[in-house]
GROMACS .gro file of C-alpha atoms in nm:
model
  331
    1TYR     CA    1  -2.913  -1.038   0.151
    2VAL     CA    2  -3.161  -1.305   0.087
    3VAL     CA    3  -3.198  -1.186  -0.281
    4MET     CA    4  -2.835  -1.251  -0.322
    5ALA     CA    5  -2.844  -1.582  -0.158
    6GLN     CA    6  -3.120  -1.761  -0.356
    7PRO     CA    7  -3.080  -1.785  -0.740
    8GLU     CA    8  -3.498  -1.807  -0.779
    9LEU     CA    9  -3.501  -1.455  -0.615
   10VAL     CA   10  -3.224  -1.315  -0.816
   11GLN     CA   11  -3.436  -1.398  -1.104
   12SER     CA   12  -3.748  -1.217  -0.999
   13THR     CA   13  -3.571  -0.921  -0.866
   14GLY     CA   14  -3.424  -0.884  -1.225
   15SER     CA   15  -3.768  -0.881  -1.347
   16VAL     CA   16  -3.887  -0.635  -1.115
   17ILE     CA   17  -3.574  -0.404  -1.219
   18ALA     CA   18  -3.660  -0.448  -1.587
   19SER     CA   19  -4.004  -0.350  -1.507
   20LEU     CA   20  -3.912  -0.032  -1.320
   21PHE     CA   21  -3.662   0.061  -1.600
   22LYS     CA   22  -3.943   0.032  -1.859
   23LEU     CA   23  -4.217   0.233  -1.632
   24THR     CA   24  -3.941   0.529  -1.597
   25GLY     CA   25  -3.847   0.544  -1.966
   26TRP     CA   26  -3.495   0.380  -1.952
   27ILE     CA   27  -3.388   0.214  -2.259
   28PHE     CA   28  -3.172  -0.105  -2.199
   29ALA     CA   29  -3.076  -0.396  -2.387
   30GLU     CA   30  -3.331  -0.673  -2.345
   31GLU     CA   31  -3.164  -0.935  -2.568
   32GLY     CA   32  -2.827  -0.997  -2.751
   33ARG     CA   33  -2.482  -1.011  -2.587
   34LYS     CA   34  -2.548  -0.695  -2.393
   35ALA     CA   35  -2.847  -0.832  -2.208
   36LYS     CA   36  -2.693  -0.955  -1.904
   37PRO     CA   37  -2.921  -1.116  -1.635
   38PHE     CA   38  -2.960  -0.960  -1.318
   39ASP     CA   39  -2.689  -1.071  -1.086
   40ASN     CA   40  -2.445  -0.984  -0.775
   41SER     CA   41  -2.164  -0.891  -1.045
   42CYS     CA   42  -2.130  -0.730  -1.379
   43LYS     CA   43  -1.864  -0.663  -1.607
   44ALA     CA   44  -1.793  -0.304  -1.772
   45LEU     CA   45  -1.512  -0.165  -1.928
   46GLY     CA   46  -1.292  -0.461  -1.872
   47VAL     CA   47  -1.366  -0.463  -1.503
   48VAL     CA   48  -1.610  -0.678  -1.292
   49PHE     CA   49  -1.808  -0.517  -1.024
   50ASP     CA   50  -1.874  -0.742  -0.748
   51VAL     CA   51  -2.148  -0.655  -0.497
   52SER     CA   52  -2.205  -1.011  -0.333
   53GLN     CA   53  -2.058  -0.890   0.003
   54SER     CA   54  -2.285  -0.545   0.027
   55PRO     CA   55  -2.450  -0.654   0.299
   56ASN     CA   56  -2.121  -0.638   0.481
   57ARG     CA   57  -2.079  -0.271   0.371
   58LYS     CA   58  -1.826  -0.378   0.110
   59PHE     CA   59  -1.786  -0.438  -0.279
   60PHE     CA   60  -1.494  -0.517  -0.503
   61VAL     CA   61  -1.368  -0.427  -0.824
   62LYS     CA   62  -1.136  -0.672  -1.021
   63ASN     CA   63  -1.004  -0.718  -1.363
   64THR     CA   64  -1.193  -0.940  -1.579
   65ALA     CA   65  -1.011  -1.278  -1.673
   66GLU     CA   66  -0.969  -1.166  -2.032
   67ARG     CA   67  -0.813  -0.840  -1.965
   68VAL     CA   68  -0.594  -1.038  -1.725
   69ASP     CA   69  -0.488  -1.312  -1.983
   70GLU     CA   70  -0.419  -1.064  -2.276
   71LEU     CA   71  -0.220  -0.849  -2.047
   72LYS     CA   72  -0.011  -1.147  -1.898
   73THR     CA   73   0.030  -1.268  -2.262
   74ASP     CA   74   0.184  -0.965  -2.391
   75ILE     CA   75   0.412  -0.904  -2.072
   76LEU     CA   76   0.547  -1.264  -2.120
   77ASP     CA   77   0.594  -1.210  -2.474
   78ILE     CA   78   0.825  -0.915  -2.423
   79LEU     CA   79   1.021  -1.071  -2.164
   80ALA     CA   80   1.083  -1.359  -2.393
   81ALA     CA   81   1.208  -1.121  -2.647
   82GLY     CA   82   1.424  -0.930  -2.413
   83PHE     CA   83   1.350  -0.587  -2.521
   84ILE     CA   84   1.075  -0.353  -2.619
   85SER     CA   85   1.036  -0.031  -2.835
   86GLY     CA   86   0.925   0.306  -2.711
   87ALA     CA   87   0.582   0.292  -2.853
   88LYS     CA   88   0.497  -0.057  -2.739
   89ALA     CA   89   0.638   0.052  -2.376
   90ARG     CA   90   0.399   0.349  -2.380
   91SER     CA   91   0.107   0.147  -2.479
   92LEU     CA   92   0.183  -0.142  -2.259
   93GLN     CA   93   0.229   0.095  -1.959
   94GLY     CA   94  -0.116   0.267  -1.994
   95ARG     CA   95  -0.262  -0.090  -1.991
   96MET     CA   96  -0.069  -0.184  -1.679
   97LEU     CA   97  -0.167   0.126  -1.497
   98PHE     CA   98  -0.522   0.052  -1.542
   99ALA     CA   99  -0.494  -0.301  -1.430
  100ASP     CA  100  -0.302  -0.222  -1.142
  101ALA     CA  101  -0.570   0.018  -1.034
  102GLN     CA  102  -0.812  -0.285  -0.963
  103ILE     CA  103  -0.549  -0.470  -0.759
  104PHE     CA  104  -0.521  -0.407  -0.390
  105GLY     CA  105  -0.188  -0.243  -0.256
  106ARG     CA  106   0.091  -0.051  -0.401
  107VAL     CA  107   0.329  -0.310  -0.532
  108GLY     CA  108   0.219  -0.259  -0.883
  109ARG     CA  109   0.304   0.100  -0.896
  110ARG     CA  110   0.691   0.030  -0.873
  111CYS     CA  111   0.621  -0.248  -1.144
  112THR     CA  112   0.473  -0.008  -1.393
  113ARG     CA  113   0.770   0.227  -1.363
  114VAL     CA  114   0.973  -0.036  -1.573
  115PHE     CA  115   0.828   0.126  -1.897
  116ALA     CA  116   0.873   0.486  -1.782
  117LYS     CA  117   1.242   0.490  -1.881
  118CYS     CA  118   1.185   0.309  -2.191
  119ALA     CA  119   0.893   0.538  -2.352
  120ALA     CA  120   1.161   0.773  -2.490
  121THR     CA  121   1.382   0.525  -2.639
  122GLN     CA  122   1.347   0.338  -2.957
  123LYS     CA  123   1.478   0.013  -2.823
  124HIS     CA  124   1.521  -0.086  -2.438
  125VAL     CA  125   1.699  -0.401  -2.333
  126PHE     CA  126   1.584  -0.530  -2.011
  127GLY     CA  127   1.790  -0.550  -1.696
  128GLU     CA  128   1.758  -0.797  -1.432
  129ASP     CA  129   1.555  -0.541  -1.218
  130ASP     CA  130   1.320  -0.483  -1.532
  131ILE     CA  131   1.261  -0.858  -1.569
  132PHE     CA  132   1.209  -0.888  -1.182
  133PHE     CA  133   0.913  -0.631  -1.149
  134LEU     CA  134   0.773  -0.726  -1.475
  135LYS     CA  135   0.759  -1.095  -1.334
  136THR     CA  136   0.636  -0.982  -1.021
  137PHE     CA  137   0.338  -0.784  -1.206
  138VAL     CA  138   0.253  -1.112  -1.374
  139HIS     CA  139   0.214  -1.291  -1.051
  140MET     CA  140   0.015  -1.031  -0.915
  141LEU     CA  141  -0.245  -1.040  -1.202
  142ASP     CA  142  -0.288  -1.397  -1.096
  143THR     CA  143  -0.289  -1.363  -0.722
  144GLY     CA  144  -0.347  -1.009  -0.611
  145LEU     CA  145  -0.629  -0.908  -0.437
  146PRO     CA  146  -0.916  -0.709  -0.581
  147ARG     CA  147  -0.966  -0.332  -0.516
  148GLU     CA  148  -1.214  -0.340  -0.203
  149ILE     CA  149  -1.449  -0.033  -0.141
  150SER     CA  150  -1.558  -0.060   0.233
  151CYS     CA  151  -1.773   0.174   0.457
  152PHE     CA  152  -1.634   0.188   0.797
  153PRO     CA  153  -1.813   0.345   1.090
  154ALA     CA  154  -1.680   0.679   1.203
  155SER     CA  155  -1.595   0.538   1.541
  156SER     CA  156  -1.366   0.257   1.380
  157GLY     CA  157  -1.000   0.268   1.269
  158THR     CA  158  -0.672   0.324   1.384
  159LEU     CA  159  -0.421   0.609   1.400
  160ILE     CA  160  -0.047   0.564   1.373
  161PHE     CA  161   0.222   0.862   1.424
  162THR     CA  162   0.589   0.817   1.352
  163ASP     CA  163   0.896   1.028   1.394
  164ALA     CA  164   1.249   1.020   1.368
  165CYS     CA  165   1.558   1.209   1.482
  166TYR     CA  166   1.920   1.261   1.377
  167GLU     CA  167   2.192   1.472   1.519
  168LYS     CA  168   2.523   1.367   1.411
  169ASP     CA  169   2.738   1.566   1.654
  170ALA     CA  170   2.501   1.493   1.976
  171ASP     CA  171   2.677   1.339   2.258
  172PHE     CA  172   2.367   1.102   2.350
  173TRP     CA  173   2.079   0.963   2.150
  174ARG     CA  174   2.225   1.085   1.806
  175SER     CA  175   1.940   0.915   1.627
  176GLY     CA  176   1.589   0.765   1.732
  177VAL     CA  177   1.280   0.642   1.599
  178GLY     CA  178   0.941   0.654   1.771
  179GLY     CA  179   0.585   0.549   1.704
  180VAL     CA  180   0.257   0.573   1.855
  181LEU     CA  181  -0.067   0.392   1.785
  182TYR     CA  182  -0.408   0.506   1.884
  183ASP     CA  183  -0.704   0.275   1.862
  184VAL     CA  184  -1.017   0.499   1.821
  185GLU     CA  185  -1.268   0.219   1.903
  186LEU     CA  186  -1.092   0.100   2.222
  187ASP     CA  187  -0.941   0.442   2.339
  188ALA     CA  188  -0.604   0.283   2.393
  189TRP     CA  189  -0.257   0.372   2.314
  190ARG     CA  190   0.082   0.196   2.235
  191PHE     CA  191   0.430   0.326   2.149
  192PHE     CA  192   0.793   0.235   2.086
  193SER     CA  193   1.098   0.444   2.130
  194LEU     CA  194   1.437   0.317   2.017
  195GLU     CA  195   1.757   0.466   1.960
  196VAL     CA  196   1.950   0.376   1.621
  197SER     CA  197   2.266   0.250   1.706
  198SER     CA  198   2.618   0.368   1.586
  199LYS     CA  199   2.666   0.042   1.398
  200GLN     CA  200   2.316   0.082   1.244
  201LEU     CA  201   2.377   0.440   1.125
  202VAL     CA  202   2.710   0.324   0.946
  203LEU     CA  203   2.481   0.060   0.772
  204LEU     CA  204   2.259   0.350   0.684
  205GLY     CA  205   2.526   0.538   0.525
  206GLU     CA  206   2.658   0.791   0.796
  207GLU     CA  207   3.001   0.790   0.695
  208THR     CA  208   2.916   0.887   0.341
  209LYS     CA  209   2.603   1.129   0.392
  210ASP     CA  210   2.559   1.443   0.580
  211GLN     CA  211   2.203   1.363   0.668
  212LEU     CA  212   2.026   1.047   0.717
  213ILE     CA  213   1.690   1.192   0.838
  214PHE     CA  214   1.487   1.080   0.540
  215LYS     CA  215   1.630   0.740   0.575
  216VAL     CA  216   1.534   0.703   0.951
  217GLU     CA  217   1.207   0.879   0.924
  218THR     CA  218   1.103   0.620   0.649
  219LEU     CA  219   1.244   0.350   0.894
  220ALA     CA  220   1.011   0.454   1.163
  221ALA     CA  221   0.697   0.456   0.949
  222VAL     CA  222   0.800   0.074   0.816
  223ILE     CA  223   0.893  -0.035   1.169
  224ALA     CA  224   0.552   0.091   1.287
  225TYR     CA  225   0.340  -0.085   1.028
  226ILE     CA  226   0.488  -0.423   1.055
  227LEU     CA  227   0.500  -0.396   1.449
  228TRP     CA  228   0.127  -0.323   1.459
  229THR     CA  229   0.005  -0.537   1.174
  230PRO     CA  230  -0.196  -0.758   1.413
  231LEU     CA  231  -0.398  -0.478   1.517
  232LEU     CA  232  -0.452  -0.336   1.175
  233LYS     CA  233  -0.565  -0.633   0.943
  234SER     CA  234  -0.883  -0.569   0.746
  235GLN     CA  235  -0.916  -0.224   0.908
  236PHE     CA  236  -0.893   0.131   0.797
  237CYS     CA  237  -0.566   0.298   0.922
  238ILE     CA  238  -0.444   0.638   0.902
  239MET     CA  239  -0.066   0.701   0.932
  240TYR     CA  240   0.093   1.024   0.991
  241VAL     CA  241   0.453   1.078   0.898
  242ASP     CA  242   0.679   1.381   0.978
  243ASN     CA  243   0.850   1.387   0.652
  244GLU     CA  244   0.735   1.492   0.313
  245GLY     CA  245   0.999   1.262   0.134
  246THR     CA  246   0.875   0.947   0.330
  247LYS     CA  247   0.495   1.039   0.280
  248PHE     CA  248   0.538   1.058  -0.098
  249SER     CA  249   0.755   0.747  -0.129
  250LEU     CA  250   0.527   0.537   0.090
  251VAL     CA  251   0.226   0.668  -0.124
  252LYS     CA  252   0.410   0.591  -0.466
  253GLY     CA  253   0.586   0.263  -0.336
  254PHE     CA  254   0.930   0.413  -0.507
  255SER     CA  255   1.205   0.639  -0.427
  256GLU     CA  256   1.498   0.741  -0.598
  257ASN     CA  257   1.679   0.687  -0.291
  258PRO     CA  258   1.813   0.328  -0.285
  259CYS     CA  259   1.775   0.268   0.064
  260VAL     CA  260   1.419   0.422   0.104
  261CYS     CA  261   1.322   0.227  -0.210
  262LYS     CA  262   1.384  -0.101  -0.060
  263LEU     CA  263   1.197   0.013   0.259
  264VAL     CA  264   0.912   0.137   0.095
  265GLN     CA  265   0.898  -0.163  -0.125
  266ARG     CA  266   0.891  -0.387   0.190
  267PHE     CA  267   0.605  -0.165   0.322
  268ALA     CA  268   0.401  -0.196  -0.012
  269LEU     CA  269   0.460  -0.565  -0.019
  270HIS     CA  270   0.336  -0.610   0.345
  271GLU     CA  271   0.034  -0.382   0.301
  272SER     CA  272  -0.086  -0.619   0.004
  273GLU     CA  273  -0.007  -0.936   0.198
  274THR     CA  274  -0.200  -0.820   0.497
  275HIS     CA  275  -0.499  -0.664   0.331
  276ILE     CA  276  -0.478  -0.323   0.534
  277MET     CA  277  -0.650  -0.042   0.418
  278SER     CA  278  -0.415   0.258   0.449
  279TRP     CA  279  -0.390   0.647   0.409
  280ILE     CA  280  -0.082   0.805   0.452
  281SER     CA  281  -0.044   1.182   0.552
  282ARG     CA  282   0.219   1.457   0.699
  283VAL     CA  283   0.169   1.583   1.048
  284PRO     CA  284   0.419   1.891   1.160
  285SER     CA  285   0.639   1.808   1.466
  286HIS     CA  286   0.439   2.033   1.714
  287SER     CA  287   0.142   1.814   1.633
  288ASN     CA  288   0.318   1.479   1.645
  289ILE     CA  289   0.278   1.273   1.961
  290SER     CA  290   0.559   1.059   1.840
  291ASP     CA  291   0.787   1.332   1.829
  292GLY     CA  292   0.863   1.259   2.207
  293PRO     CA  293   0.953   0.893   2.193
  294SER     CA  294   1.173   0.966   1.899
  295ARG     CA  295   1.397   1.143   2.133
  296ASN     CA  296   1.342   0.917   2.445
  297ASP     CA  297   1.089   1.144   2.594
  298LEU     CA  298   0.808   0.939   2.729
  299LYS     CA  299   0.643   1.140   2.997
  300LEU     CA  300   0.328   1.212   2.791
  301LEU     CA  301   0.297   0.856   2.688
  302MET     CA  302   0.331   0.724   3.057
  303SER     CA  303   0.045   0.957   3.132
  304LEU     CA  304  -0.183   0.820   2.896
  305ASN     CA  305  -0.102   0.446   3.038
  306ALA     CA  306   0.023   0.360   2.688
  307LYS     CA  307   0.169   0.007   2.633
  308ASP     CA  308   0.542  -0.006   2.533
  309ASP     CA  309   0.600  -0.243   2.251
  310SER     CA  310   0.988  -0.110   2.212
  311SER     CA  311   1.113  -0.445   2.259
  312LYS     CA  312   0.917  -0.619   1.970
  313ALA     CA  313   1.000  -0.283   1.770
  314LEU     CA  314   1.376  -0.355   1.824
  315ALA     CA  315   1.367  -0.684   1.656
  316ILE     CA  316   1.194  -0.536   1.352
  317LEU     CA  317   1.456  -0.267   1.347
  318ASP     CA  318   1.730  -0.502   1.363
  319GLU     CA  319   1.575  -0.745   1.082
  320LEU     CA  320   1.485  -0.435   0.851
  321VAL     CA  321   1.841  -0.288   0.851
  322ASN     CA  322   2.032  -0.621   0.814
  323SER     CA  323   1.773  -0.809   0.552
  324CYS     CA  324   1.713  -0.492   0.349
  325GLY     CA  325   2.095  -0.450   0.287
  326ILE     CA  326   2.093  -0.102   0.387
  327GLY     CA  327   2.422   0.048   0.322
  328GLY     CA  328   2.421   0.415   0.160
  329ASP     CA  329   2.400   0.430  -0.195
  330GLY     CA  330   2.517   0.061  -0.247
  331CYS     CA  331   2.237  -0.078  -0.096
   0.00000   0.00000   0.00000
C-alpha cells in the first residue's frame, strides 16, 4: 500500500522488479514504446488493469480511452447515416461486446443485440428502439462503471429468494409474489408477501393469456432487488428465483416477452446504477423459502423472527406495474 501511495517508492519498486526479471531469465522490453514504467495500472489489448485499490481486495478492468473514442465515433457515424450493412454490423457488434465486457452491469447486453438482426441483411435501417439503445451504449461508454473484481470473505454477502404463484380459477389469492432476504453476516431475515390484485393481473395481460407465471415470477425478483437495494450496495448478492425463464432473462438483460423485457431492463439499469454484485440462479420450489410468502403462508418466517417489508414492497409493485406500462403483448 505504501508503494502505491509514494511515487519515489513506485520507481524503486520498478527497479527491483526489473532486476528480478533479469535474474530469473525473463525477456522484457527495456526501451521503446513497450517499455512502460512500473505503475498501479497497465494497458494490454485495449483494456486498462487498475490495481490501485488492491489493498482493499479489489481491482478494476476498463476500456482504454482510445478504444472508447474509436467505438463512439463509429456508432455515432452509423446513427447519423441511419442504416448499416450486415458486414459492418457483425464487425461493430464484436467490438461492442468486447467493450461491454469491461463495463459493470448488464445494460449493454441489450444494446449489443441491435446488430444481431442486422448481421444477415444487406442493409438495415434503424428504428426508434435501435437508435435509443445505440445512444444508450454511447452514454455507457462515457459514464459506465468499470468491471470490478473483488475478494469477499466467506462470511459476507446476502441471499435473496423469490417466488410467485398464479392459479387463474382460485377463489382466493389467485396470484401472489414473495421474497426472502437472508444476511449471512448478521444472521438476519426479512421478507415480503403480496397478493397481485385482479386489476394488476389485467394489466399483466390476464384477459389475453392463459398463464402469467413467467411475468409474475420476474416481477417478484425485480421487486426484491429494488426493495432491498440499501442492504445490497457494493456487496455480493446471490439471488435464487424459481423460474428458468426468469433466471435467463435477468442474466441476459433481455426477453422476447415484451413485458418481461421491460422488467429485466429495469433490473439491469438498477443494478448498474447501484453497483450491486449479483449472481442469479434457480432454486426448486421444495428448497425455496419464499414459496410460503408467495402463497400467504408466513408461519416459517414468523418462527425465524423475520422482519416484514411487505408495505414497502407493495409500493414498488404498484410502481412497476404502472410505470413500466405492463399490459400483455402491447406493453
